Amino acid sequence: MLVVDDERSEEFRRLFDDNYDYVWSSLRRLGVQARDLEDVTHDVFVEVHAKVHTYDRARPIRPWLFAFALRFASDYRKLARHKTELRGDADGPTELPSAEDVVVMQERARILHAALEELSLELRAVIVLYEIDETPMKDITEALGIPLHTGYSRLRLARAQCAEAVRRLTARTGGRQP
Amino acid sequence: MSDDPMEHVDPIEPGLGALFREERARGHAPAASKERVARRVAQTIGGQGGSDGGKDPSGSAGEGTTTTTTAATGATGGASQAAGVVGAALSASRVAPVLWAFLAGGVAGGVAGATLAPPRVVVVERPARENVRPAVPVTAAAPASVTQPGSKVEELPAAVPAPQPSSAERDRDLGRNTALAREKGLLDVARSALGSEDGDRALAAIDRHTSEFPRGQMREEREALAIQALMMLGRHSEAADRGARFRQTYPHSVLAPVVDAALSNVGATDVRGFDAGE
């Protein structure tokens, strides 16, 4: 018989409810393909459930969750079968209307994801947390277990490499610079 | 003038910033996805409890954390079919009432994040020099147990193919990445030495980086580390001079807060050469 106290279960339920989109999106931004997102998101939350008692409530929850997502995304990317097909999967299973402006937005999203795909995972984690999640650098470095200096350094490198990749990918596809 | 050191961080290129802002607005998973995963998580948690004789799955770190993607993967392909299978499984008595509550209230509730709020708005404390420690793997704070994603990947259609780089581009990228790894390795040595209060060793690694990569991709990081090393060795004048050059060369560096913190330890912030409110 499963022994789970109600308070902990309620906490996890709320955590899942409030942060499902965040974990799902973070995994996507870390390179997990749309078709595998549910599998990996499931794995993350099962692990979070097992470790939720270690969460320090004095700290923001999302960088803590991101560390789980990063670990699972890292192992996901190590699987050879994923490596050849990591690009061009920007919008996941979400179905969007086929208006022209949406097509343009999808193309811009695809370029951004392709550019992120060229970064190492450690650079990618910092730029996703900083530029998309708007997480303070102090919280980023605490969640990732790196010195503040390293966090800023990775942000700088990630921005430079990402900008270069966006320029190159945009030129290759004949599009305008974003 | 604010004390927020992030005000001195070089703003991101407008075009790139726009791409990130658009991406920020796309952070929603399909609603059906949430429901499917909620059911699978509940099933997995229940399965763990049933198979380990009732041990609390929280346990100690590293215990009771087995994930069951393999079992759960069978429910991936079709949502309705998966829901049926999982629903039947959940009817088993091993699933505690609290998990029923999780399913009933958690999936459809959409409760606003009152207790688990998103991260705070950007406010970064001025970094202290003791923050400079040897880098640790990014996985240090992450969970230990890892599973592999689903087994049906090969059966699914490939994503829309993106333009592939030419072989020359790949060679160039490979060479650049190798050099960057070498640069990073040298500067990691310097960082580690700083964390051990070994300024001489840090400076030796920095000098080596200067020699091998005079125009390296990480020379900005190198200069910031050099300033910290010089301060650690009590060579304040040299640190101040180098700090002034750093500010001239990288007037909006993201590393400026780190450099400022190092120099401010002896009140040497004037070397920045411009007002902080600029």
Coordinates of C-alpha atoms in Angstrom, one line a residue:
Chain A
M1 CA 0.0 0.0 0.0
L2 CA 1.3 3.4 -0.9
V3 CA 2.1 5.6 2.0
V4 CA 2.0 9.2 1.2
D5 CA 1.0 11.9 3.6
D6 CA -1.7 14.3 2.4
E7 CA 0.3 17.5 3.0
R8 CA 3.1 16.4 0.8
S9 CA 0.8 15.1 -1.9
E10 CA -1.0 18.4 -1.9
E11 CA 2.2 20.3 -2.2
F12 CA 3.3 18.2 -5.1
R13 CA 0.0 18.5 -6.8
R14 CA 0.2 22.2 -6.6
L15 CA 3.8 22.2 -7.7
F16 CA 2.8 20.1 -10.8
D17 CA -0.1 22.3 -11.6
D18 CA 1.7 25.6 -11.3
N19 CA 4.9 24.5 -13.1
Y20 CA 3.9 21.9 -15.7
D21 CA 4.1 24.5 -18.5
Y22 CA 7.4 25.8 -17.2
V23 CA 9.1 22.4 -17.1
W24 CA 7.7 21.4 -20.4
S25 CA 8.9 24.6 -22.0
S26 CA 12.3 24.4 -20.4
L27 CA 12.8 20.9 -21.7
R28 CA 11.9 22.1 -25.2
R29 CA 14.3 25.0 -24.9
L30 CA 17.0 22.6 -23.8
G31 CA 16.6 20.6 -26.9
V32 CA 14.1 17.8 -26.1
Q33 CA 12.1 17.1 -29.2
A34 CA 8.4 17.6 -29.3
R35 CA 7.6 13.9 -29.6
D36 CA 9.6 13.1 -26.5
L37 CA 8.5 16.0 -24.3
E38 CA 5.8 14.2 -22.5
D39 CA 8.1 11.3 -21.7
V40 CA 10.9 13.5 -20.3
T41 CA 8.5 15.8 -18.5
H42 CA 7.0 12.8 -16.8
D43 CA 10.5 11.6 -15.7
V44 CA 11.3 15.0 -14.4
F45 CA 8.2 15.2 -12.2
V46 CA 8.6 11.7 -10.9
E47 CA 12.1 12.7 -9.8
V48 CA 10.8 16.0 -8.4
H49 CA 8.2 14.1 -6.4
A50 CA 11.0 12.0 -4.9
K51 CA 13.1 15.0 -4.1
V52 CA 10.6 17.6 -3.2
H53 CA 11.5 17.3 0.5
T54 CA 14.9 18.7 -0.3
Y55 CA 13.5 21.9 -1.8
D56 CA 14.6 25.0 0.1
R57 CA 11.5 27.1 0.4
A58 CA 13.6 30.2 0.8
R59 CA 14.7 29.9 -2.8
P60 CA 12.6 30.4 -5.9
I61 CA 11.1 27.1 -7.2
R62 CA 11.7 27.5 -10.9
P63 CA 15.5 27.5 -11.0
W64 CA 15.4 24.5 -8.7
L65 CA 13.1 22.7 -11.2
F66 CA 15.2 23.9 -14.1
A67 CA 18.1 22.0 -12.6
F68 CA 16.1 18.8 -12.9
A69 CA 15.1 19.6 -16.4
L70 CA 18.7 20.3 -17.3
R71 CA 19.9 17.0 -16.0
F72 CA 17.3 15.1 -17.9
A73 CA 17.8 17.1 -21.0
S74 CA 21.5 16.4 -20.8
D75 CA 21.1 12.7 -20.6
Y76 CA 18.5 12.9 -23.3
R77 CA 21.0 14.6 -25.6
K78 CA 23.6 12.0 -25.0
L79 CA 21.5 9.4 -26.7
A80 CA 22.9 9.1 -30.2
R81 CA 19.5 8.5 -31.8
H82 CA 18.5 12.1 -30.9
K83 CA 21.5 13.9 -32.2
T84 CA 20.7 13.9 -35.9
E85 CA 17.2 15.2 -35.5
L86 CA 17.5 18.0 -32.9
R87 CA 16.8 20.9 -35.2
G88 CA 13.7 22.5 -36.6
D89 CA 11.4 21.4 -33.8
A90 CA 10.6 24.8 -32.4
D91 CA 6.9 24.8 -31.8
G92 CA 6.3 21.3 -30.5
P93 CA 2.9 19.7 -30.8
T94 CA 1.0 23.0 -30.4
E95 CA -1.1 23.5 -33.5
L96 CA -1.2 27.1 -34.6
P97 CA -3.3 28.8 -37.2
S98 CA -1.9 29.0 -40.6
A99 CA -2.0 32.8 -41.1
E100 CA 1.1 34.4 -42.7
D101 CA 2.2 36.2 -39.6
V102 CA 2.1 33.0 -37.7
V103 CA 4.3 31.4 -40.3
V104 CA 6.8 34.2 -39.9
M105 CA 6.7 33.8 -36.1
Q106 CA 7.2 30.0 -36.5
E107 CA 10.2 30.6 -38.7
R108 CA 11.7 33.0 -36.2
A109 CA 11.1 30.5 -33.4
R110 CA 12.7 27.8 -35.5
I111 CA 15.8 29.9 -36.1
L112 CA 16.1 30.7 -32.4
H113 CA 15.8 27.1 -31.4
A114 CA 18.3 26.1 -34.1
A115 CA 20.7 28.8 -32.8
L116 CA 20.2 27.5 -29.2
E117 CA 20.9 24.0 -30.5
E118 CA 24.4 25.2 -31.5
L119 CA 25.3 26.2 -28.0
S120 CA 26.7 23.8 -25.4
L121 CA 24.1 22.8 -22.9
E122 CA 25.9 24.7 -20.1
L123 CA 25.7 28.0 -22.1
R124 CA 22.2 27.2 -23.2
A125 CA 20.9 26.7 -19.7
V126 CA 22.2 30.1 -18.6
I127 CA 20.8 32.0 -21.6
V128 CA 17.4 30.3 -21.3
L129 CA 17.1 31.0 -17.6
Y130 CA 18.3 34.6 -18.0
E131 CA 16.8 35.8 -21.3
I132 CA 13.6 33.8 -21.4
D133 CA 12.8 33.0 -17.8
E134 CA 14.2 36.4 -16.6
T135 CA 15.8 34.6 -13.7
P136 CA 18.3 36.8 -11.7
M137 CA 21.8 35.7 -12.2
K138 CA 22.3 35.0 -8.5
D139 CA 19.5 32.5 -8.6
I140 CA 20.8 31.0 -11.8
T141 CA 24.2 30.4 -10.4
E142 CA 22.8 29.0 -7.1
A143 CA 20.6 26.6 -9.0
L144 CA 23.4 25.4 -11.4
G145 CA 26.0 25.3 -8.7
I146 CA 28.4 27.6 -10.4
P147 CA 30.2 30.8 -9.3
L148 CA 28.6 34.1 -10.2
H149 CA 31.6 35.0 -12.4
T150 CA 31.0 31.8 -14.4
G151 CA 27.4 32.7 -14.8
Y152 CA 28.1 36.1 -16.3
S153 CA 30.8 34.6 -18.5
R154 CA 28.5 31.9 -19.8
L155 CA 25.8 34.6 -20.5
R156 CA 28.3 36.6 -22.5
L157 CA 29.5 33.7 -24.5
A158 CA 26.0 32.4 -25.1
R159 CA 24.7 35.8 -26.3
A160 CA 27.6 36.1 -28.7
Q161 CA 27.4 32.6 -30.1
C162 CA 23.6 32.8 -30.3
A163 CA 23.7 36.1 -32.2
E164 CA 26.2 34.8 -34.6
A165 CA 24.2 31.6 -35.2
V166 CA 21.0 33.6 -35.7
R167 CA 22.7 35.8 -38.3
R168 CA 24.1 32.8 -40.2
L169 CA 20.8 30.8 -40.1
T170 CA 18.9 33.9 -41.2
A171 CA 21.2 34.5 -44.1
R172 CA 21.1 30.8 -45.1
T173 CA 17.3 30.7 -45.2
G174 CA 17.2 34.0 -47.1
G175 CA 15.3 35.8 -44.4
R176 CA 15.7 39.2 -42.9
Q177 CA 17.7 39.8 -39.8
P178 CA 15.4 39.6 -36.8
Chain B
M1 CA 21.0 55.9 -9.8
S2 CA 20.3 52.3 -8.8
D3 CA 22.6 50.0 -7.0
D4 CA 21.6 47.2 -9.2
P5 CA 24.7 46.0 -10.9
M6 CA 22.7 44.5 -13.8
E7 CA 22.2 48.0 -15.0
H8 CA 25.8 47.9 -16.2
V9 CA 25.3 44.7 -18.1
D10 CA 25.5 45.1 -21.9
P11 CA 22.0 45.0 -23.2
I12 CA 21.3 42.1 -25.5
E13 CA 21.2 42.8 -29.2
P14 CA 17.8 44.2 -30.0
G15 CA 17.1 41.6 -32.7
L16 CA 18.1 38.7 -30.5
G17 CA 16.3 40.1 -27.6
A18 CA 13.1 40.2 -29.7
L19 CA 13.5 36.5 -30.5
F20 CA 13.8 35.7 -26.8
R21 CA 10.8 37.8 -25.9
E22 CA 8.7 36.0 -28.5
E23 CA 9.9 32.7 -27.1
R24 CA 8.9 33.8 -23.6
A25 CA 5.3 34.1 -24.8
R26 CA 5.4 30.6 -26.1
G27 CA 5.8 28.9 -22.8
H28 CA 2.6 26.9 -22.7
A29 CA 2.2 23.1 -23.1
P30 CA -0.9 21.8 -24.8
A31 CA -3.6 21.3 -22.2
A32 CA -4.1 17.6 -23.1
S33 CA -0.4 17.0 -22.6
K34 CA -0.7 18.2 -19.0
E35 CA -3.5 15.8 -18.3
R36 CA -1.8 12.8 -19.9
V37 CA 1.4 13.4 -18.0
A38 CA -0.4 14.0 -14.7
R39 CA -2.0 10.6 -15.1
R40 CA 1.3 8.9 -15.9
V41 CA 3.1 10.6 -13.0
A42 CA 0.3 9.5 -10.7
Q43 CA 0.6 6.0 -12.0
T44 CA 4.3 5.9 -11.7
I45 CA 4.3 7.2 -8.1
G46 CA 1.6 4.7 -7.2
G47 CA 3.6 1.9 -8.9
Q48 CA 6.7 2.8 -6.9
G49 CA 4.8 2.7 -3.7
G50 CA 3.2 -0.6 -4.5
S51 CA 6.4 -2.2 -5.5
D52 CA 8.5 -1.2 -2.6
G53 CA 6.4 -2.4 0.2
G54 CA 5.0 1.0 1.1
K55 CA 8.3 2.9 1.5
D56 CA 7.8 6.7 1.3
P57 CA 9.2 7.5 -2.1
S58 CA 10.8 10.7 -0.8
G59 CA 13.2 8.6 1.3
S60 CA 16.7 9.9 1.5
A61 CA 18.3 11.4 -1.5
G62 CA 19.0 8.8 -4.1
E63 CA 16.7 6.2 -2.7
G64 CA 13.3 5.3 -4.0
T65 CA 13.6 7.5 -7.0
T66 CA 13.3 5.0 -9.8
T67 CA 11.4 6.5 -12.7
T68 CA 9.4 4.3 -15.1
T69 CA 9.6 5.8 -18.5
T70 CA 9.7 2.4 -20.1
A71 CA 6.4 1.5 -18.5
A72 CA 4.9 4.8 -19.1
T73 CA 6.1 5.1 -22.7
G74 CA 3.5 2.6 -23.7
A75 CA 0.9 5.3 -23.1
T76 CA 2.6 7.9 -25.2
G77 CA 1.3 7.3 -28.6
G78 CA -2.4 7.9 -28.3
A79 CA -3.8 10.1 -25.7
S80 CA -7.2 8.6 -25.3
Q81 CA -5.9 5.1 -25.3
A82 CA -3.3 6.0 -22.8
A83 CA -5.9 7.6 -20.6
G84 CA -8.0 4.4 -20.7
V85 CA -5.1 2.2 -19.8
V86 CA -3.9 4.4 -17.1
G87 CA -7.3 4.9 -15.8
A88 CA -7.7 1.2 -15.4
A89 CA -4.4 0.9 -13.7
L90 CA -5.4 3.6 -11.3
S91 CA -8.4 1.7 -10.3
A92 CA -6.1 -0.7 -8.6
S93 CA -6.3 -0.4 -4.8
R94 CA -2.6 0.3 -4.6
V95 CA -3.1 4.0 -5.6
A96 CA -3.7 6.0 -2.5
P97 CA -6.7 8.4 -2.3
V98 CA -4.3 11.3 -2.2
L99 CA -3.3 10.5 -5.8
W100 CA -6.9 10.5 -6.8
A101 CA -7.0 13.9 -5.3
F102 CA -3.9 14.8 -7.3
L103 CA -5.6 13.7 -10.5
A104 CA -9.0 15.2 -9.8
G105 CA -7.8 18.6 -8.5
G106 CA -4.4 19.0 -10.1
V107 CA -5.1 18.6 -13.7
A108 CA -8.3 20.5 -14.2
G109 CA -7.8 23.0 -11.4
G110 CA -5.4 25.5 -13.0
V111 CA -4.7 26.9 -9.6
A112 CA -2.8 30.2 -9.7
G113 CA 0.7 30.0 -8.3
A114 CA 0.0 31.5 -4.9
T115 CA 2.5 29.5 -2.9
L116 CA 5.0 28.7 -5.6
A117 CA 5.5 31.9 -7.3
P118 CA 7.8 32.4 -10.3
P119 CA 11.3 33.8 -9.8
R120 CA 11.7 37.4 -8.6
V121 CA 12.2 40.2 -11.0
V122 CA 15.8 40.8 -11.9
V123 CA 17.7 41.9 -8.8
V124 CA 21.2 40.7 -8.5
E125 CA 23.3 41.3 -5.5
R126 CA 26.7 42.8 -5.9
P127 CA 29.0 39.9 -6.2
A128 CA 31.6 39.3 -3.5
R129 CA 35.0 38.0 -4.2
E130 CA 34.3 34.9 -2.2
N131 CA 31.9 33.9 -4.9
V132 CA 34.8 33.0 -7.1
R133 CA 35.2 29.3 -6.5
P134 CA 36.1 26.4 -8.6
A135 CA 33.5 25.6 -11.1
V136 CA 31.4 22.5 -10.3
P137 CA 29.4 20.5 -12.8
V138 CA 26.1 22.0 -13.7
T139 CA 24.5 18.8 -12.6
A140 CA 25.6 19.2 -9.0
A141 CA 22.2 20.5 -7.9
A142 CA 20.3 18.2 -10.1
P143 CA 18.9 14.7 -9.3
A144 CA 21.0 11.7 -9.4
S145 CA 18.6 9.2 -10.9
V146 CA 18.3 9.3 -14.6
T147 CA 16.2 7.4 -17.1
Q148 CA 16.1 7.3 -20.8
P149 CA 13.2 8.8 -22.8
G150 CA 10.7 6.7 -24.6
S151 CA 11.6 3.7 -26.9
K152 CA 9.5 4.7 -29.8
V153 CA 11.5 7.6 -31.1
E154 CA 12.7 5.9 -34.2
E155 CA 9.2 5.0 -35.3
L156 CA 8.0 8.6 -35.3
P157 CA 8.3 11.0 -38.2
A158 CA 11.3 13.2 -38.3
A159 CA 11.0 16.9 -37.7
V160 CA 11.1 19.4 -40.5
P161 CA 14.7 19.2 -41.8
A162 CA 16.7 22.3 -41.2
P163 CA 19.4 23.5 -43.6
Q164 CA 22.6 21.6 -42.8
P165 CA 25.9 23.3 -42.6
S166 CA 28.5 22.6 -45.2
S167 CA 31.5 20.5 -44.4
A168 CA 33.7 23.6 -44.4
E169 CA 31.4 25.2 -41.9
R170 CA 31.4 22.1 -39.7
D171 CA 35.2 21.9 -39.8
R172 CA 35.4 25.6 -38.8
D173 CA 32.9 25.1 -36.0
L174 CA 34.7 22.0 -34.8
G175 CA 38.0 23.9 -34.6
R176 CA 36.4 26.8 -32.9
N177 CA 34.8 24.6 -30.3
T178 CA 38.0 22.7 -29.6
A179 CA 39.9 26.0 -29.1
L180 CA 37.1 27.3 -26.9
A181 CA 37.3 24.1 -24.8
R182 CA 41.0 24.6 -24.4
E183 CA 40.5 28.3 -23.4
K184 CA 37.8 27.3 -20.9
G185 CA 40.0 24.7 -19.4
L186 CA 42.8 27.2 -18.8
L187 CA 40.5 29.7 -17.3
D188 CA 38.9 27.0 -15.1
V189 CA 42.3 26.4 -13.6
A190 CA 42.6 30.1 -12.9
R191 CA 39.1 30.2 -11.4
S192 CA 39.9 27.1 -9.3
A193 CA 43.1 28.6 -8.0
L194 CA 41.3 31.8 -7.1
G195 CA 38.8 29.8 -5.1
S196 CA 41.8 28.3 -3.3
E197 CA 43.3 31.7 -2.6
D198 CA 46.2 30.8 -4.8
G199 CA 46.8 34.0 -6.7
D200 CA 50.1 32.9 -8.1
R201 CA 48.7 29.8 -9.7
A202 CA 45.8 31.7 -11.0
L203 CA 48.0 34.3 -12.6
A204 CA 50.2 31.5 -14.2
A205 CA 47.1 30.0 -15.8
I206 CA 46.0 33.4 -17.0
D207 CA 49.5 34.1 -18.5
R208 CA 49.4 30.8 -20.3
H209 CA 46.0 31.7 -21.7
T210 CA 47.4 35.0 -22.9
S211 CA 50.2 33.3 -24.5
E212 CA 48.2 30.6 -26.3
F213 CA 45.1 32.7 -27.1
P214 CA 46.1 36.4 -27.4
R215 CA 42.9 37.0 -29.3
G216 CA 40.8 34.2 -27.8
Q217 CA 37.1 34.2 -27.4
M218 CA 37.4 34.3 -23.6
R219 CA 39.9 37.1 -23.3
E220 CA 37.2 39.2 -21.6
E221 CA 36.9 36.5 -18.9
R222 CA 40.7 36.3 -18.7
E223 CA 41.1 40.0 -17.9
A224 CA 38.4 39.9 -15.3
L225 CA 40.1 36.9 -13.6
A226 CA 43.5 38.6 -13.9
I227 CA 42.2 41.6 -12.0
Q228 CA 40.9 39.4 -9.2
A229 CA 44.2 37.5 -9.1
L230 CA 46.3 40.7 -8.9
M231 CA 44.1 42.0 -6.1
M232 CA 44.5 38.7 -4.3
L233 CA 48.3 39.1 -4.5
G234 CA 48.1 42.6 -3.2
R235 CA 49.2 44.1 -6.5
H236 CA 46.5 46.8 -6.3
S237 CA 48.1 49.3 -8.6
E238 CA 48.5 46.7 -11.4
A239 CA 45.0 45.6 -10.8
A240 CA 43.7 49.1 -11.0
D241 CA 45.5 49.8 -14.3
R242 CA 44.3 46.6 -15.7
G243 CA 40.8 47.4 -14.5
A244 CA 40.9 50.8 -16.3
R245 CA 41.9 49.0 -19.5
F246 CA 39.1 46.5 -19.0
R247 CA 36.6 49.3 -18.7
Q248 CA 37.9 51.0 -21.8
T249 CA 37.9 47.8 -23.9
Y250 CA 34.6 46.4 -22.5
P251 CA 32.6 49.4 -21.4
H252 CA 29.4 47.4 -21.0
S253 CA 30.8 44.0 -20.0
V254 CA 28.5 41.6 -18.2
L255 CA 31.6 40.9 -16.1
A256 CA 31.7 44.5 -14.9
P257 CA 30.0 43.6 -11.5
V258 CA 32.7 41.0 -10.8
V259 CA 35.5 43.4 -11.7
D260 CA 34.0 46.2 -9.6
A261 CA 33.5 43.9 -6.7
A262 CA 37.2 42.8 -6.8
L263 CA 38.5 46.4 -7.1
S264 CA 36.1 47.8 -4.5
N265 CA 37.7 45.6 -1.9
V266 CA 40.3 48.4 -1.5
G267 CA 38.2 51.2 -2.7
A268 CA 39.6 51.2 -6.2
T269 CA 36.4 51.7 -8.1
D270 CA 37.4 55.0 -9.6
V271 CA 39.5 53.1 -12.2
R272 CA 36.3 52.3 -14.0
G273 CA 36.7 55.6 -15.8
F274 CA 33.0 56.4 -16.0
D275 CA 30.3 57.2 -13.7
A276 CA 28.2 54.2 -12.5
G277 CA 25.1 56.0 -13.5
E278 CA 26.1 56.1 -17.1

